[in-house]
Short mmCIF file of C-alpha atoms and ligand atoms in Angstrom, two decimals:
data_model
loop_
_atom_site.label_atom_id
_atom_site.label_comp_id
_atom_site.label_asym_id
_atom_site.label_seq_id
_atom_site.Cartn_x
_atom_site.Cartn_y
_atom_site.Cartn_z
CA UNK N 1396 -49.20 -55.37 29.98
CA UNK N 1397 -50.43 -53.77 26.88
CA UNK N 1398 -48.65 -52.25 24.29
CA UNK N 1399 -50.52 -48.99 25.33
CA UNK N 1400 -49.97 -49.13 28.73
CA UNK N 1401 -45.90 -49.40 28.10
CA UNK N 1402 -44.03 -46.49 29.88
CA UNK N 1403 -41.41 -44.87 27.78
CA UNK N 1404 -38.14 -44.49 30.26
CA UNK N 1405 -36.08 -41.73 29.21
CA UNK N 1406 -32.50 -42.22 27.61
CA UNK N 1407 -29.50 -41.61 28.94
CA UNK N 1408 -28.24 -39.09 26.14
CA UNK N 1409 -31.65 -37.33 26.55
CA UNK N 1410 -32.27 -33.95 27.03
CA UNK N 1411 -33.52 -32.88 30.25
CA UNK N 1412 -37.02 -31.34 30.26
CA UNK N 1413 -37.70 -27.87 29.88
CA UNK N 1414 -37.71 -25.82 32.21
CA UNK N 1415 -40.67 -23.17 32.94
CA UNK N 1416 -41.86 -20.78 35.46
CA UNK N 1417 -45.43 -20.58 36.37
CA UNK N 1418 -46.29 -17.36 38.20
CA UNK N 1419 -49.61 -17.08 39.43
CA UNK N 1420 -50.80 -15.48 42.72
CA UNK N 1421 -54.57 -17.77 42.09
CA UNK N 1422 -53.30 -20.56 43.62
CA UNK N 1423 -56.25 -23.25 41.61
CA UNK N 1424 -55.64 -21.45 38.15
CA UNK N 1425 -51.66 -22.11 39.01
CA UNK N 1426 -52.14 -25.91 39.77
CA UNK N 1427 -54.27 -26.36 36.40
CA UNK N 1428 -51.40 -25.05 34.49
CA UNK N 1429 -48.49 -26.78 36.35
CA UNK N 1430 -50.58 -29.78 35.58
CA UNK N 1431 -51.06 -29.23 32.34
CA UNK N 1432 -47.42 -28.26 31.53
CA UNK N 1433 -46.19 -31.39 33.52
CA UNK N 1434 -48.42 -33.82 31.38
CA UNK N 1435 -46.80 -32.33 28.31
CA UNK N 1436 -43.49 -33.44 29.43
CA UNK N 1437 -42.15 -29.77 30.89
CA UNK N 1438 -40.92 -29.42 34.38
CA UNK N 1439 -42.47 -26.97 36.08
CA UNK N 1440 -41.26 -24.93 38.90
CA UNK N 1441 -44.21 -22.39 40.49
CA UNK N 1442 -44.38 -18.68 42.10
CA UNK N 1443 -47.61 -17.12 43.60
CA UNK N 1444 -45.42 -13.23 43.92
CA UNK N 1445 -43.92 -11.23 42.16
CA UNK N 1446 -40.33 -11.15 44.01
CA UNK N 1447 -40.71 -14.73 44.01
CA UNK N 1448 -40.98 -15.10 41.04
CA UNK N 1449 -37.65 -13.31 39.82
CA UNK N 1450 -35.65 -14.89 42.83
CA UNK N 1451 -36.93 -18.68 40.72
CA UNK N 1452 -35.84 -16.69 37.57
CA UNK N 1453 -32.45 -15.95 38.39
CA UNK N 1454 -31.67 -19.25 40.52
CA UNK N 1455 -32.99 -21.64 37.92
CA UNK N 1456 -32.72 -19.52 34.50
CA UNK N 1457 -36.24 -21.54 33.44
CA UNK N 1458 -37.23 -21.28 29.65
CA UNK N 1459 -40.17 -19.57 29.68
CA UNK N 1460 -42.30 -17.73 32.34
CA UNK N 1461 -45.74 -17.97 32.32
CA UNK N 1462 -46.59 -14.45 33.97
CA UNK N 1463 -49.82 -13.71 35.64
CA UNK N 1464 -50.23 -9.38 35.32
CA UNK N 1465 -51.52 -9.10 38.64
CA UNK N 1466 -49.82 -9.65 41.43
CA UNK N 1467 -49.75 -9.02 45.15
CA UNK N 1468 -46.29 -7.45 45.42
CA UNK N 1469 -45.12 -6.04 42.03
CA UNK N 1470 -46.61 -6.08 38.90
CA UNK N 1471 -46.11 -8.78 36.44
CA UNK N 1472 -45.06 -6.05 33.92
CA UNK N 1473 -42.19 -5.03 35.96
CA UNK N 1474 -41.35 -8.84 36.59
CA UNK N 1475 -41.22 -8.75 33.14
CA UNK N 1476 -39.12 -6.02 32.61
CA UNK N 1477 -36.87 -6.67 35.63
CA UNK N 1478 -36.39 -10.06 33.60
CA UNK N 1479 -35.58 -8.98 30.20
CA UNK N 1480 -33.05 -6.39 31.25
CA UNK N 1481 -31.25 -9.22 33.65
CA UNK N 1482 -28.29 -10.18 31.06
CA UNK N 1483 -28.20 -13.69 32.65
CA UNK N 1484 -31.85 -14.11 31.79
CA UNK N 1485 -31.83 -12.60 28.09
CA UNK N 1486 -32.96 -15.69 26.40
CA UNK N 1487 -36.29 -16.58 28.63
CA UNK N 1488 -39.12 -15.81 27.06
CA UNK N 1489 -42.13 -14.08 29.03
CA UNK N 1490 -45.53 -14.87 28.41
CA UNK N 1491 -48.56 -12.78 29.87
CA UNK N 1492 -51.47 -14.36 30.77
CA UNK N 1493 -54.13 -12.40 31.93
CA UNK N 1494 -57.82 -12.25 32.82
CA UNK N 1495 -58.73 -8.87 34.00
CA UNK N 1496 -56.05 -6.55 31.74
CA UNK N 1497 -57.60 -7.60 28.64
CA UNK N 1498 -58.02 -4.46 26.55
CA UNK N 1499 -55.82 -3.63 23.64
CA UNK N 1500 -53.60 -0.72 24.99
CA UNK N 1501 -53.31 -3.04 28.28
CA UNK N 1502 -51.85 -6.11 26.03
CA UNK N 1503 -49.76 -2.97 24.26
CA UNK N 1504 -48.12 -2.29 27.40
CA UNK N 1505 -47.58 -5.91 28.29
CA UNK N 1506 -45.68 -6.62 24.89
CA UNK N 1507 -44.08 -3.01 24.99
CA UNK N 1508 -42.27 -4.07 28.74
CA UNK N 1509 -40.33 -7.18 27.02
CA UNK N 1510 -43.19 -10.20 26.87
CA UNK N 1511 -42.87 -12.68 23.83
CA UNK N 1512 -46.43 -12.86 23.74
CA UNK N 1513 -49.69 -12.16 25.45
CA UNK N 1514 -53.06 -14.36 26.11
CA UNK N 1515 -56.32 -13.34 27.33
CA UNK N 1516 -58.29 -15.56 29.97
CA UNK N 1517 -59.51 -18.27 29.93
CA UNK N 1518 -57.20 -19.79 27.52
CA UNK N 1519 -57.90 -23.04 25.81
CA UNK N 1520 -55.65 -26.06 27.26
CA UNK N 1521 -54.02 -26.90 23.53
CA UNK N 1522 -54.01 -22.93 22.33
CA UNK N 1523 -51.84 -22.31 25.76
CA UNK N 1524 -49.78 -25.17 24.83
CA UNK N 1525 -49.48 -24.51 21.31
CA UNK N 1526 -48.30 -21.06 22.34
CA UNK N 1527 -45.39 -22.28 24.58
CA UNK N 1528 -44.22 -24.62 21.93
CA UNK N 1529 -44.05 -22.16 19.61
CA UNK N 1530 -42.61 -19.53 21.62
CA UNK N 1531 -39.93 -22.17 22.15
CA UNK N 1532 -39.33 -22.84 19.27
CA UNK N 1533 -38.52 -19.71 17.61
CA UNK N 1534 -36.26 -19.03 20.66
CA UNK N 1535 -34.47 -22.14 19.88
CA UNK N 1536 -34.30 -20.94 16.15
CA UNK N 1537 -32.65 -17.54 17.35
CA UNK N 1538 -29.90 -19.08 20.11
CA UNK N 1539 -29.11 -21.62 17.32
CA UNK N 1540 -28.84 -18.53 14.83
CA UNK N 1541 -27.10 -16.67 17.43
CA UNK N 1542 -24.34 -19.39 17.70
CA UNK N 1543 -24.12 -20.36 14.52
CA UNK N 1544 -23.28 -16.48 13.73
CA UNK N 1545 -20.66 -16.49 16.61
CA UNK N 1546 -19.04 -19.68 15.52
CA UNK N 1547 -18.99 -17.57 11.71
CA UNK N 1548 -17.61 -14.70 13.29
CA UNK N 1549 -14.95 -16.54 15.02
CA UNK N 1550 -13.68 -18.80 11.80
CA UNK N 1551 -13.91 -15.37 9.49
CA UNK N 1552 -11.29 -14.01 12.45
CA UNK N 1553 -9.14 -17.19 11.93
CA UNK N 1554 -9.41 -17.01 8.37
CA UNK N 1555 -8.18 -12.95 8.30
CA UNK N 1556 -5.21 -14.27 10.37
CA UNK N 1557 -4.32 -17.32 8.45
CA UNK N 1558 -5.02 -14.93 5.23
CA UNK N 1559 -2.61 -11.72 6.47
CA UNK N 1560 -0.14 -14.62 7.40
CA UNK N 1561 -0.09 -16.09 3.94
CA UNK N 1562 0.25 -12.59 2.72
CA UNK N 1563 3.12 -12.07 4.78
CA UNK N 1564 4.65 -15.38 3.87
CA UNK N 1565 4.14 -14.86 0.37
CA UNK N 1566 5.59 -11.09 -0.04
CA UNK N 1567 8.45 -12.28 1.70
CA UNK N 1568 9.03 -15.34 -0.65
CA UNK N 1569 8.61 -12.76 -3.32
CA UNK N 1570 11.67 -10.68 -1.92
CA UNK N 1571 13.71 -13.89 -1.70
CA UNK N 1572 13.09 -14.94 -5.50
CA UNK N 1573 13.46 -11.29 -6.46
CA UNK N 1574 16.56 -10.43 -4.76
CA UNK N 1575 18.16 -14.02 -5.44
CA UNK N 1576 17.22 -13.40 -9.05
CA UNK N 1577 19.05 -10.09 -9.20
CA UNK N 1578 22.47 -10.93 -7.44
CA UNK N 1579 22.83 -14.63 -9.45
CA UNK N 1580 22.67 -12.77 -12.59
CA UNK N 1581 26.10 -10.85 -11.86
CA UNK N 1582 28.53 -13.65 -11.36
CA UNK N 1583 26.99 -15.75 -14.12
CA UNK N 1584 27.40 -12.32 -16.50
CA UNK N 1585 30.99 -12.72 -14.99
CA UNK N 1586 31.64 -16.38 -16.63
CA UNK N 1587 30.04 -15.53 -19.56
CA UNK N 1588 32.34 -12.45 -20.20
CA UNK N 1589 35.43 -13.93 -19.13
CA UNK N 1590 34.67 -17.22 -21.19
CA UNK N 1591 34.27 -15.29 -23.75
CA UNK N 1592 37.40 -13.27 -23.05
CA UNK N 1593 39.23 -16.66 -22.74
CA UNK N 1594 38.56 -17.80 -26.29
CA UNK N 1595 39.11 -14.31 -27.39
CA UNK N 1596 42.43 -13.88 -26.39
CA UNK N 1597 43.91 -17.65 -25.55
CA UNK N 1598 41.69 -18.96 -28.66
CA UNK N 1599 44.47 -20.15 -30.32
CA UNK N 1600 46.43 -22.02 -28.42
CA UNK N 1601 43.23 -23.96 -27.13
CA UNK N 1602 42.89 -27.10 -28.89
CA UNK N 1603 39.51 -28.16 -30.34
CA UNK N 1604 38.15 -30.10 -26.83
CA UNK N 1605 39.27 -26.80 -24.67
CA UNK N 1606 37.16 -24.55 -26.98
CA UNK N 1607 34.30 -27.26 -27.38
CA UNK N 1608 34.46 -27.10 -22.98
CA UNK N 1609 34.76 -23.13 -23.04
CA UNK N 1610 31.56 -22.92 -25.49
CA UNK N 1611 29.65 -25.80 -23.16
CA UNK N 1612 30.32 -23.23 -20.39
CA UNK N 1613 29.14 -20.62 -22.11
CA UNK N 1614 25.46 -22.15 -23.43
CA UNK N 1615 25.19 -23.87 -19.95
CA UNK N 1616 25.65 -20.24 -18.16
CA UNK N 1617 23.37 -18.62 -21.01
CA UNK N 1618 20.68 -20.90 -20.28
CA UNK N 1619 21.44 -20.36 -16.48
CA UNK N 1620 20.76 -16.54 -17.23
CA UNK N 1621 17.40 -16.63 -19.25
CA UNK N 1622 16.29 -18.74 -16.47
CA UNK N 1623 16.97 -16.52 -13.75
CA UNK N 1624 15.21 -13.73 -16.10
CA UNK N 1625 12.11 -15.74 -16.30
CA UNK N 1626 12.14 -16.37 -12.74
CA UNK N 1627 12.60 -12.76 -12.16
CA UNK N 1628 9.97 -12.30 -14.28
CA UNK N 1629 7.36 -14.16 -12.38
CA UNK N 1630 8.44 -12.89 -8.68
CA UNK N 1631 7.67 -9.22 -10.37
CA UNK N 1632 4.78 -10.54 -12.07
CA UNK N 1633 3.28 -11.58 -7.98
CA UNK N 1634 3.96 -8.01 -6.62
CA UNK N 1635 1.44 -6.22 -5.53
CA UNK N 1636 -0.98 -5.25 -8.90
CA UNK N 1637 -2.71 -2.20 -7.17
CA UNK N 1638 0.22 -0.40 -7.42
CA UNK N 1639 2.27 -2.10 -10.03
CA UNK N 1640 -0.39 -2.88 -12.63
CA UNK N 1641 -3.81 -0.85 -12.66
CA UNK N 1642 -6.32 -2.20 -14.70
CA UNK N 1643 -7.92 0.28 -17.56
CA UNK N 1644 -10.13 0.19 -20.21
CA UNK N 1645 -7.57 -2.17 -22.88
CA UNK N 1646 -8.38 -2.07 -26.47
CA UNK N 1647 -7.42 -6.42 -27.02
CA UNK N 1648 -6.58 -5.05 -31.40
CA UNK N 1649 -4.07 -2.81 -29.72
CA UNK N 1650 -2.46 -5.52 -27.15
CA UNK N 1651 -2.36 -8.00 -30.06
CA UNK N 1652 -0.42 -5.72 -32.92
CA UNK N 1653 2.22 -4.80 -30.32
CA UNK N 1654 2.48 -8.61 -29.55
CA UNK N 1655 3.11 -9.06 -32.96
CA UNK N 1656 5.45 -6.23 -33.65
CA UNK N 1657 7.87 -7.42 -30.91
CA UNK N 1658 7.95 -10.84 -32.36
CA UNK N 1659 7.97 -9.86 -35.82
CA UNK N 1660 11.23 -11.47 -36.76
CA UNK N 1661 9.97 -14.79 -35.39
CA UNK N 1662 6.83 -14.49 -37.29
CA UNK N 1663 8.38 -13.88 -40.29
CA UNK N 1664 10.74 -16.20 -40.11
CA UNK N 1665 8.22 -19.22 -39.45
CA UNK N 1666 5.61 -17.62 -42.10
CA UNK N 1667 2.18 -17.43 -39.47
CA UNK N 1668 -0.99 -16.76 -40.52
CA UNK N 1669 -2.94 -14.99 -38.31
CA UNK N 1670 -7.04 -15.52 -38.23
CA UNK N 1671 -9.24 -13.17 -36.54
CA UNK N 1672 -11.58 -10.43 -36.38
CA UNK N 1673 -12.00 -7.38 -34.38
CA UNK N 1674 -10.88 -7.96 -30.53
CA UNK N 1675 -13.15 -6.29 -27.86
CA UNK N 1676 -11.93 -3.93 -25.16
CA UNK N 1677 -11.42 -5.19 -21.59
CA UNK N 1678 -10.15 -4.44 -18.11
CA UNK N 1679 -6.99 -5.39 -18.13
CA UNK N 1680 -3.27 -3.79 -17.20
CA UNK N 1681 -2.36 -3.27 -21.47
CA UNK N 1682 2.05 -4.33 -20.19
CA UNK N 1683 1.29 -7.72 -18.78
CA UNK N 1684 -1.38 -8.70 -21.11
CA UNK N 1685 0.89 -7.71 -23.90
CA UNK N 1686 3.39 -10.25 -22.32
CA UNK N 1687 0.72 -12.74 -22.13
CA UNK N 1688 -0.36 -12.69 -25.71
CA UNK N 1689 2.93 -12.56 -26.65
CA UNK N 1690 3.98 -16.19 -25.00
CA UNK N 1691 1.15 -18.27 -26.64
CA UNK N 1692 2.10 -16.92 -30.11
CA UNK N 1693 5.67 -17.42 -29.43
CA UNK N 1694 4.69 -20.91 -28.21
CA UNK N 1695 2.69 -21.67 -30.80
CA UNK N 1696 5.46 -20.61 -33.00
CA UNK N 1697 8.45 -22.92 -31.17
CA UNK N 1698 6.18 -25.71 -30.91
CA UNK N 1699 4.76 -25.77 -34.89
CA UNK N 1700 3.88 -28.52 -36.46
CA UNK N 1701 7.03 -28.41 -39.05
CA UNK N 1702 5.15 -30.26 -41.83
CA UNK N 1703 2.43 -27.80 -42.33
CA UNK N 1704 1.88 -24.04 -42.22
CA UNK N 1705 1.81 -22.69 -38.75
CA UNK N 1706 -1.86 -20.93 -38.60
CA UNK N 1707 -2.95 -19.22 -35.30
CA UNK N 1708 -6.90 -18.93 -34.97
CA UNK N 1709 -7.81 -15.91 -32.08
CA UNK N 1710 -11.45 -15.62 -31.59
CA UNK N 1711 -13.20 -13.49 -29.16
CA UNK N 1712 -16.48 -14.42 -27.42
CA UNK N 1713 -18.61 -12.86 -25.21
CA UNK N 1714 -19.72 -14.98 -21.87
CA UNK N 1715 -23.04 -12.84 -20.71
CA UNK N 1716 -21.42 -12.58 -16.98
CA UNK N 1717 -19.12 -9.93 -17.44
CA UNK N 1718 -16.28 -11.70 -19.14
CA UNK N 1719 -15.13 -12.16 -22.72
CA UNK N 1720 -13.81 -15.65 -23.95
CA UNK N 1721 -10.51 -15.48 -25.80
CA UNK N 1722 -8.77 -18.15 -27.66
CA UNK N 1723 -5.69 -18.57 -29.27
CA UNK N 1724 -5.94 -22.38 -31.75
CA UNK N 1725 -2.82 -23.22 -33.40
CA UNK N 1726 -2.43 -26.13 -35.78
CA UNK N 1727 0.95 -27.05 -33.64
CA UNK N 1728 2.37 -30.43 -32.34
CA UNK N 1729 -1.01 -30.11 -29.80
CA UNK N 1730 -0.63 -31.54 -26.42
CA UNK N 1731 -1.34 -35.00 -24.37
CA UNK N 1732 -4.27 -34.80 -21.97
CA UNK N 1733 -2.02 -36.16 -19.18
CA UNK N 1734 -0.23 -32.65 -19.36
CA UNK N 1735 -2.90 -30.09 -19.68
CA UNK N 1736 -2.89 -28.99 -16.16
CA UNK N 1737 0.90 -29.43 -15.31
CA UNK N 1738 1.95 -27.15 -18.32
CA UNK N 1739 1.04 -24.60 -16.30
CA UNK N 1740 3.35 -25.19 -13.26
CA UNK N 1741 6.67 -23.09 -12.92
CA UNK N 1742 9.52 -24.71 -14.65
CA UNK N 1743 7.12 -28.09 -16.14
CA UNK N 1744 8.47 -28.37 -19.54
CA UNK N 1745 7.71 -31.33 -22.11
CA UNK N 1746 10.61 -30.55 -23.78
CA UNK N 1747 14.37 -30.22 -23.89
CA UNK N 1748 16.88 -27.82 -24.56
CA UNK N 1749 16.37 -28.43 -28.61
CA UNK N 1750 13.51 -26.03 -28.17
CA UNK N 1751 14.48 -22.58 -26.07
CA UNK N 1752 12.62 -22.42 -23.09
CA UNK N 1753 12.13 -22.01 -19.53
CA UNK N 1754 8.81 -23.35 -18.40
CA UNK N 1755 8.05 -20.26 -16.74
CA UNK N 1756 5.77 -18.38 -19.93
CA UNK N 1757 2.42 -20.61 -19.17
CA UNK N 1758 2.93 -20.08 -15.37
CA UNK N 1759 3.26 -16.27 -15.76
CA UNK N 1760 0.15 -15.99 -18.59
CA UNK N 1761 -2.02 -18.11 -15.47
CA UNK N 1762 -0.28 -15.71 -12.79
CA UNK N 1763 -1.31 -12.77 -15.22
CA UNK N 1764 -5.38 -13.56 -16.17
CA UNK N 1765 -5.77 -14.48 -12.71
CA UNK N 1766 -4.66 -11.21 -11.30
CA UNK N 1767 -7.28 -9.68 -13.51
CA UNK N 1768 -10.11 -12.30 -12.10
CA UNK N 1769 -10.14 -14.85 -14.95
CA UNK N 1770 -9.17 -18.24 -15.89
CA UNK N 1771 -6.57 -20.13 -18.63
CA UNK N 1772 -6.81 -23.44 -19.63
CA UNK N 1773 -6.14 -25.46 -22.71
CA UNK N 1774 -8.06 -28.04 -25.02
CA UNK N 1775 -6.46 -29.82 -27.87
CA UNK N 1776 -7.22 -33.45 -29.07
CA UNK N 1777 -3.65 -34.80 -28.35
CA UNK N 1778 -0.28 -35.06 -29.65
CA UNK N 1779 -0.02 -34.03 -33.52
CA UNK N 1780 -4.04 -32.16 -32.93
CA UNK N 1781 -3.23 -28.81 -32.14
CA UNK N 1782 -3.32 -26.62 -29.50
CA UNK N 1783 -6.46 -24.30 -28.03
CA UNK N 1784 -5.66 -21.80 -25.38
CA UNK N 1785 -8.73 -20.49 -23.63
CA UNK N 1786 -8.66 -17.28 -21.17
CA UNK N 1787 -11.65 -15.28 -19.61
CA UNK N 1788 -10.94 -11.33 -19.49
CA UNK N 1789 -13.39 -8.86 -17.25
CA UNK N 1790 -15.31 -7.07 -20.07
CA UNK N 1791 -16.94 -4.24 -18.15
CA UNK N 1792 -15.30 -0.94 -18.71
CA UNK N 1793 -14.41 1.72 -16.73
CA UNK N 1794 -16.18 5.17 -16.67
P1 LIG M 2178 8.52 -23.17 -22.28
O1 LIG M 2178 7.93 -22.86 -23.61
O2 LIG M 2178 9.57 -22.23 -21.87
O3 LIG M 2178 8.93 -24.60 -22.15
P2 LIG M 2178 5.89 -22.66 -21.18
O4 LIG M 2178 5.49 -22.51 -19.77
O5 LIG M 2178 5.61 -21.55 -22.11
O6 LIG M 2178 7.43 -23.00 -21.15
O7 LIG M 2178 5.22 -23.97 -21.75
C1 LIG M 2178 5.25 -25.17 -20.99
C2 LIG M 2178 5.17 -26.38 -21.91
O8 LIG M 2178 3.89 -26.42 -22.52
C3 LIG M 2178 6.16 -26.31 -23.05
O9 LIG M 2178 7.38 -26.89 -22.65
C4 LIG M 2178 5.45 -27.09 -24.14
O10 LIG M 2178 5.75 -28.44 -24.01
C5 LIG M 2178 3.98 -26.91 -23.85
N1 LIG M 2178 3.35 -25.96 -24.76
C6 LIG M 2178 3.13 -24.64 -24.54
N2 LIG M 2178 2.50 -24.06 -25.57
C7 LIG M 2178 2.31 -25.02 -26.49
C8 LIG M 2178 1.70 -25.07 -27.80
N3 LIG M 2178 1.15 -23.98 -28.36
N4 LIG M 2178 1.68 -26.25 -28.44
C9 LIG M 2178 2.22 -27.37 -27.88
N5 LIG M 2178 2.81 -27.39 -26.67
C10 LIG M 2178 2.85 -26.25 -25.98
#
């Protein structure tokens, strides 16, 4: 046998042929299509009436029909219509085919009842099959569309659900840390005050180890309490910013001199230079931001480089998509690469209690300039380098 004369056997996992309808009440024009379309690879089943021709249509759901206009019984305009209002049979396409209805208005009123398309007899072999591939095609494009939109309609459902569940879940955990927050700060304000009372009033007759244990109590419960502050903090900080924070129009000059005034004693004290120039407004909630600027100088202050001045650098710059690119550069102890995402994790501290701290100020600055759309993150060279804190702000004001 030849190469050419090999037959290709179908696969298995093939799909079957497609299906079409060829109505045609001209019995020899009928068997030259049916032919034609079988040679192509289609299967074909065939109708010479109308009412024939939508009992094949609604037992075997073909493809395509290939609709002759005139017919004995009904015309192949109402076959057409009768068709594309049948909601089992909205994706078959309908295309006329006609050889006496031929004018314009008459191929108007065959694409006005529902057809796909229309030809005019006699039709070319390859234009008529040309047609029906294309016609195909695009229907394929559309059902493929159609499901691909379903199957987005149905994971944007699942992803409201799993969204308002989250919500949920997190508002609640919110009300937990909140509320646990508030009632462990009483007892531990009752060991401080009666420790204290203790040494005040039994003082004397304690001997140097009793008073040593009494003022281990006291730091340990101290520290207990600024903790459950912070944390107390941060749960407020995750309530709900519509109604707890508005943004507004936030002069950044402002935000930064009452930063400064409320740390003015620790500024002093550790001599910082500050570098800048004029800050830019931005949409922002002025209390929180405040609070933000307000941890990375007081950081930069508790973790100075003791052998040289402390000097904090804050530069402002433009991005050109809405945002503004702050940064606050100290000339600190800097920072190990290996830590420059973890620092910002509740509670991940690098150091111990010989510097005051919670871990919670870095968390609550990234909790803070992400409520307001932006982004914190930190660059410095490594240990001994220096520090660089970089946040985006939205610049655009309001009206
Ligand atoms: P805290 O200061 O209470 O430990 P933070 O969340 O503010 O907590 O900071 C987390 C850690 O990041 C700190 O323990 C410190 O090691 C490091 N860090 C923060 N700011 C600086 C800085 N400016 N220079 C060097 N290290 C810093």
């Amino acid at each position: 046998m030849s190469p050419q004369m090999q037959i290709e056997m179908p696969s298995p996992e093939q799909a079957p042929p497609v299906l079409i309808l060829n109505v045609d009440d001209y019995e020899p024009g009928r068997y030259v299509r049916t032919r034609l379309l079988l040679e192509a690879g289609y299967d074909v089943v065939e109708a010479g009436t109308g009412g024939e021709a939508l009992r094949l249509a609604a037992l075997r759901s073909p493809a395509l029909v290939l609709l002759d206009i005139h017919l004995p019984d009904i015309s192949g305009l109402e076959v057409c219509r009768q068709i594309k209002s049948n909601a089992n049979l909205t994706d078959v396409v309908v295309l006329h085919l006609s050889a006496s209805a031929t004018s314009g208005p008459q191929q108007v009123l065959g694409l006005d009842s529902g057809a796909d398309s229309y030809l005019v007899e006699p039709v070319d072999a390859d234009v008529l099959l040309a047609t029906v591939r294309s016609l195909l095609r695009v229907r394929k494009a559309e059902s493929d569309l159609r499901r691909a939109n379903s199957s987005l309609l149905v994971s944007n459902q699942e992803l409201a659900r799993v969204n308002s569940a989250l919500r949920a879940s997190n508002e609640d955990l919110q009300r937990f840390s909140y509320l646990a927050s508030h009632d462990l700060q009483e007892p531990l304000r009752t060991i401080i005050c009666f420790s204290e009372l203790l040494t005040k009033r039994y003082g004397e007759q304690l001997d140097s180890e009793a008073d040593a244990f009494l003022g281990s109590l006291r730091e340990a419960a101290r520290r207990m309490s600024m903790l459950i502050r912070d944390l107390l903090t941060y749960a407020e900080s995750g309530q709900d910013i519509d109604t707890r924070s508005p943004s507004e129009n936030c002069d950044l000059n402002d935000v930064l001199n009452w930063a400064k005034e409320n740390l003015k004693l620790s500024i002093d004290e550790a001599g910082v230079s500050f570098v800048h120039g004029q800050l830019p407004t931005v949409l922002v909630n002025p209390i929180p931001c405040t609070q933000l600027f307000q941890n990375l100088i007081s950081n930069a202050i508790k973790y100075r480089e003791p052998s040289r001045p402390l000097e904090i650098r804050i530069e402002a710059m433009p991005q050109g998509d809405g945002n503004c690119l702050i940064s606050f550069a100290d000339n600190g102890i800097g920072i190990a690469p290996d830590y420059h995402e973890q620092i910002f994790v509740p509670f991940k501290r690098l150091h111990g209690h010989e510097v005051p701290g919670t871990g919670i100020g870095l968390a609550l600055c990234r909790r803070i300039i992400e409520r307001n759309g932006g982004r914190i993150w930190v660059e410095s060279q490594g240990l001994g380098r220096g520090s660089k804190f970089c946040l985006t702000l939205p610049v655009q004001t309001l009206t």
